[in-house]
Short mmCIF file of C-alpha atoms in Angstrom, two decimals:
data_model
loop_
_atom_site.label_atom_id
_atom_site.label_comp_id
_atom_site.label_asym_id
_atom_site.label_seq_id
_atom_site.Cartn_x
_atom_site.Cartn_y
_atom_site.Cartn_z
CA MET A 165 -25.58 40.60 -14.49
CA LEU A 166 -22.82 39.25 -12.29
CA ASN A 167 -23.15 35.94 -14.03
CA ASP A 168 -22.57 37.55 -17.41
CA LEU A 169 -19.47 39.29 -16.16
CA TRP A 170 -18.02 36.43 -14.24
CA THR A 171 -18.68 33.39 -16.39
CA PRO A 172 -16.35 34.36 -19.27
CA ASP A 173 -13.60 35.18 -16.80
CA VAL A 174 -13.96 31.88 -14.98
CA LYS A 175 -14.03 30.02 -18.25
CA ALA A 176 -11.00 31.83 -19.53
CA THR A 177 -8.75 31.65 -16.50
CA GLN A 178 -9.87 28.97 -14.09
CA LEU A 179 -11.70 26.22 -15.93
CA ALA A 180 -8.63 24.58 -17.42
CA ASP A 181 -6.92 24.32 -14.04
CA VAL A 182 -9.99 22.91 -12.32
CA VAL A 183 -10.69 20.35 -15.00
CA SER A 184 -7.10 19.19 -15.20
CA GLY A 185 -7.10 18.85 -11.43
CA VAL A 186 -9.63 16.01 -11.50
CA SER A 187 -7.51 12.93 -11.01
CA PRO A 188 -8.48 10.71 -14.00
CA ILE A 189 -8.35 13.65 -16.36
CA ARG A 190 -5.09 14.71 -14.83
CA SER A 191 -3.39 11.48 -15.84
CA VAL A 192 -4.54 12.04 -19.40
CA VAL A 193 -3.31 15.63 -19.24
CA ASN A 194 0.09 14.52 -17.95
CA VAL A 195 0.51 11.99 -20.73
CA GLY A 196 -0.79 14.54 -23.23
CA SER A 197 1.74 17.12 -22.11
CA GLY A 198 4.42 14.46 -22.49
CA VAL A 199 3.35 13.89 -26.08
CA ALA A 200 3.28 17.65 -26.63
CA ASP A 201 6.82 17.87 -25.26
CA LEU A 202 7.88 15.19 -27.69
CA VAL A 203 6.85 17.45 -30.56
CA LEU A 204 7.29 20.95 -29.17
CA LEU A 205 10.67 20.71 -27.47
CA PRO A 206 12.55 19.81 -30.70
CA ILE A 207 10.82 22.68 -32.49
CA ALA A 208 11.70 25.15 -29.74
CA GLN A 209 15.28 23.93 -29.67
CA TYR A 210 15.52 24.20 -33.45
CA ARG A 211 14.26 27.78 -33.37
CA LYS A 212 16.73 28.62 -30.65
CA ASP A 213 19.97 27.30 -32.12
CA GLY A 214 19.14 24.83 -34.86
CA ARG A 215 20.31 21.70 -33.02
CA VAL A 216 17.61 19.20 -33.90
CA VAL A 217 19.16 16.12 -32.29
CA ARG A 218 19.55 17.80 -28.92
CA GLY A 219 15.91 18.94 -29.07
CA LEU A 220 14.78 15.45 -30.00
CA GLN A 221 16.69 14.04 -27.05
CA LYS A 222 15.11 16.49 -24.65
CA GLY A 223 11.63 15.89 -26.03
CA THR A 224 11.94 12.12 -25.87
CA LYS A 225 13.29 12.30 -22.35
CA ALA A 226 10.36 14.41 -21.16
CA PHE A 227 7.90 12.12 -22.94
CA VAL A 228 9.35 8.92 -21.48
CA ARG A 229 9.49 10.45 -18.04
CA SER A 230 5.89 11.58 -17.91
CA THR A 231 4.58 8.40 -19.50
CA ALA A 232 6.55 6.16 -17.15
CA THR A 233 5.41 8.15 -14.12
CA GLU A 234 1.79 7.76 -15.13
CA ALA A 235 2.24 4.05 -15.83
CA VAL A 236 3.82 3.48 -12.42
CA LYS A 237 1.05 5.47 -10.74
CA LEU A 238 -1.58 3.42 -12.50
CA GLY A 239 0.18 0.21 -11.53
CA ALA A 240 0.37 1.26 -7.90
CA GLN A 241 -3.32 2.12 -7.80
CA LEU A 242 -4.19 -1.16 -9.48
CA ALA A 243 -2.16 -3.11 -6.95
CA THR A 244 -3.68 -1.25 -4.02
CA GLY A 245 -7.16 -1.85 -5.44
CA THR A 246 -6.40 -5.56 -5.80
CA GLN A 247 -5.21 -5.65 -2.22
CA VAL A 248 -8.40 -4.01 -0.98
CA ILE A 249 -10.59 -6.41 -2.95
CA LEU A 250 -8.69 -9.44 -1.69
CA GLU A 251 -8.86 -8.28 1.89
CA GLN A 252 -12.58 -7.71 1.65
CA ALA A 253 -13.02 -11.12 0.07
CA GLU A 254 -11.13 -12.57 2.99
CA ASN A 255 -13.41 -10.77 5.43
CA VAL A 256 -16.53 -11.90 3.59
CA LEU A 257 -15.43 -15.52 3.50
CA GLY A 258 -14.73 -15.05 7.18
CA SER A 259 -12.18 -17.54 8.35
CA LYS A 260 -12.70 -19.15 11.72
CA PHE A 261 -9.72 -17.38 13.24
CA ASN A 262 -11.07 -14.03 12.28
CA GLU A 263 -9.92 -12.27 15.41
CA THR A 264 -6.26 -13.19 14.95
CA ILE A 265 -6.19 -12.38 11.25
CA LEU A 266 -8.23 -9.22 11.51
CA ALA A 267 -5.62 -7.64 13.72
CA GLU A 268 -3.19 -7.87 10.82
CA THR A 269 -5.32 -6.96 7.86
CA LEU A 270 -6.87 -3.88 9.43
CA PRO A 271 -6.91 -0.84 7.14
CA HIS A 272 -3.62 0.37 8.46
CA PRO A 273 -1.50 -1.97 10.49
CA SER A 274 1.74 -0.14 11.11
CA ASP A 275 4.77 -1.85 9.73
CA ASP A 276 6.52 -2.19 13.04
CA ALA A 277 3.64 -4.13 14.61
CA MET A 278 5.73 -7.29 14.35
CA GLY A 279 8.31 -6.03 16.77
CA ARG A 280 5.96 -4.74 19.40
CA SER A 281 4.58 -6.49 22.43
CA ILE A 282 1.35 -8.45 22.38
CA HIS A 283 -0.50 -5.80 24.29
CA SER A 284 0.17 -2.99 21.87
CA ALA A 285 -0.58 -5.29 18.93
CA SER A 286 -4.06 -5.93 20.28
CA ASP A 287 -4.58 -2.20 20.77
CA GLU A 288 -4.31 -1.64 17.05
CA GLU A 289 -7.98 -2.28 16.43
CA THR A 290 -8.80 1.00 18.12
CA VAL A 291 -6.61 3.09 15.80
CA ASP A 292 -8.45 5.33 13.37
CA PRO A 293 -8.28 4.04 9.83
CA ILE A 294 -6.39 6.28 7.44
CA SER A 295 -6.05 6.07 3.69
CA ARG A 296 -3.90 3.39 2.16
CA TYR A 297 -2.17 6.03 0.13
CA ALA A 298 -1.17 7.94 3.22
CA GLU A 299 2.38 7.70 4.54
CA GLN A 300 3.78 6.55 1.27
CA PRO A 301 7.33 5.38 1.06
CA VAL A 302 9.37 8.40 -0.01
CA ASN A 303 11.77 6.64 -2.35
CA ILE A 304 12.44 3.32 -3.99
CA GLN A 305 14.61 1.93 -1.19
CA GLU A 306 11.99 2.66 1.41
CA GLY A 307 9.34 1.22 -0.90
CA ILE A 308 11.17 -2.07 -1.24
CA GLN A 309 11.83 -2.14 2.47
CA SER A 310 8.19 -1.66 3.39
CA ALA A 311 7.19 -4.15 0.69
CA TYR A 312 9.49 -6.68 2.33
CA THR A 313 8.05 -5.93 5.76
CA SER A 314 4.44 -6.29 4.63
CA MET A 315 5.27 -9.45 2.69
CA ARG A 316 6.85 -10.99 5.78
CA ARG A 317 3.91 -9.98 7.94
CA ASN A 318 1.39 -11.47 5.54
CA LEU A 319 3.37 -14.66 5.06
CA SER A 320 3.60 -15.20 8.79
CA SER A 321 -0.12 -14.50 9.07
CA ALA A 322 -0.85 -17.08 6.39
CA ALA A 323 1.45 -19.64 7.98
CA GLN A 324 -0.21 -18.99 11.30
CA THR A 325 -3.66 -19.60 9.85
CA ILE A 326 -2.58 -22.80 8.14
CA LEU A 327 -1.08 -24.09 11.36
CA ALA A 328 -3.96 -22.89 13.49
CA VAL A 329 -6.58 -25.00 11.69
CA PRO A 330 -5.21 -28.39 12.80
CA MET A 331 -4.62 -26.84 16.21
CA GLU A 332 -8.28 -25.99 16.53
CA VAL A 333 -9.25 -29.55 15.60
CA PHE A 334 -6.78 -30.88 18.08
CA GLU A 335 -8.07 -28.55 20.73
CA ARG A 336 -11.62 -29.77 20.25
CA SER A 337 -10.69 -33.45 20.35
CA GLY A 338 -8.34 -33.03 23.27
CA SER A 339 -10.58 -30.88 25.44
CA GLU A 340 -12.29 -33.82 27.11
CA ALA A 341 -9.00 -35.59 27.71
CA GLY A 342 -7.04 -32.86 29.45
CA SER A 343 -7.87 -29.28 30.36
CA THR A 344 -4.31 -27.92 30.34
CA THR A 345 -3.71 -28.11 26.58
CA PRO A 346 -6.39 -25.62 25.47
CA ILE A 347 -5.08 -23.09 27.96
CA LEU A 348 -1.58 -23.68 26.75
CA MET A 349 -2.73 -23.09 23.20
CA ARG A 350 -4.51 -19.88 24.07
CA VAL A 351 -1.20 -18.64 25.32
CA TYR A 352 0.73 -19.84 22.31
CA LEU A 353 -1.65 -18.64 19.64
CA PRO A 354 -1.29 -14.89 20.32
CA LEU A 355 2.41 -15.30 20.91
CA CYS A 356 3.03 -16.63 17.43
CA ARG A 357 1.57 -13.46 15.99
CA VAL A 358 4.58 -11.62 17.32
CA GLN A 359 7.31 -14.15 16.79
CA PHE A 360 7.52 -16.29 13.74
CA VAL A 361 9.81 -18.77 15.50
CA LEU A 362 7.07 -19.71 17.93
CA LEU A 363 5.11 -21.18 15.04
CA PHE A 364 7.45 -24.14 15.04
CA GLU A 365 6.94 -24.49 18.75
CA GLN A 366 3.25 -24.65 18.03
CA CYS A 367 3.89 -27.37 15.46
CA ARG A 368 5.51 -29.51 18.07
CA LEU A 369 2.81 -28.88 20.64
CA PRO A 370 0.63 -31.84 19.63
CA CYS A 371 3.49 -34.15 20.68
CA TYR A 372 3.23 -32.96 24.26
CA GLY A 373 -0.53 -33.62 24.37
CA PRO A 374 -2.26 -36.38 26.32
CA MET B 103 -1.91 -12.96 -2.56
CA ILE B 104 -2.77 -10.04 -0.35
CA GLY B 105 0.82 -9.77 0.77
CA ALA B 106 2.09 -9.91 -2.80
CA SER B 107 -0.26 -7.19 -4.02
CA GLU B 108 0.54 -5.04 -1.01
CA ALA B 109 4.25 -5.48 -1.66
CA VAL B 110 3.81 -4.57 -5.32
CA SER B 111 1.79 -1.49 -4.45
CA LYS B 112 4.35 -0.36 -1.88
CA THR B 113 7.19 -0.83 -4.33
CA LEU B 114 5.41 1.03 -7.08
CA LEU B 115 4.44 3.86 -4.75
CA GLY B 116 8.07 4.14 -3.73
CA LEU B 117 9.17 4.13 -7.35
CA HIS B 118 6.57 6.71 -8.24
CA ASN B 119 7.67 8.97 -5.41
CA SER B 120 11.34 8.66 -6.25
CA MET B 121 10.62 9.44 -9.91
CA ASP B 122 8.74 12.58 -9.09
CA PRO B 123 9.76 14.12 -5.77
CA GLU B 124 7.20 16.93 -6.03
CA ILE B 125 4.42 14.44 -5.42
CA ARG B 126 5.64 13.95 -1.87
CA HIS B 127 4.53 17.39 -0.81
CA GLU B 128 1.20 16.85 -2.48
CA THR B 129 0.50 13.57 -0.73
CA ALA B 130 1.72 14.99 2.57
CA ALA B 131 -0.94 17.66 2.29
CA LYS B 132 -3.58 15.30 0.98
CA TYR B 133 -3.65 12.44 3.49
CA LYS B 134 -3.82 12.10 7.24
CA HIS B 135 -0.77 11.24 9.25
CA ARG B 136 -0.62 8.87 12.11
#
């Protein structure tokens, strides 16, 4: 009884909104409405005052805008997905220096982690993971800025790993010769996470060895 | 590689948000904040 009364109403008024709210369908709907604008806006403009060119301009503008927005959104999701896959591949392959790298590729390392002290950087593992899409950059300038920050962080992480491999070998070979060098390295290794300059210091460290 | 894809995604998210400012309110409601 209730079903008979309610179902047509739901179908008539709510179904379209719910369906177009599902995110993959929504992209299609957005592009579709852009295409519809391309056709309908010139017609509406023509009916209003007969200026076809102006209507065509408006329609094309709306179409390009919605299509470009969807394309950018798709690109961003693709890039984020790639990032997630690569990070998981890195975790699966499990480099030897997992503990140092993990601190930087955690779900959400904050962008200012570089500037903080060593103690707060090591605390980051306890932070609750939040979505990668959370705290998005609000405009293009901020986007480029955070892109630059994350690029720098990842590059320094990569450089650190590359430099740390020979260091580990050196540490193993030098451990029977002198006991001070491994301790020295344990101090230097976390330090270079914070300051990129210290990496070069670490490079020179083998020269001081026994 | 990871850094490059992260940088691309950040840039595109920024571009997306600057193209359509309404989305900001939507994402603010949708995701957790730190």
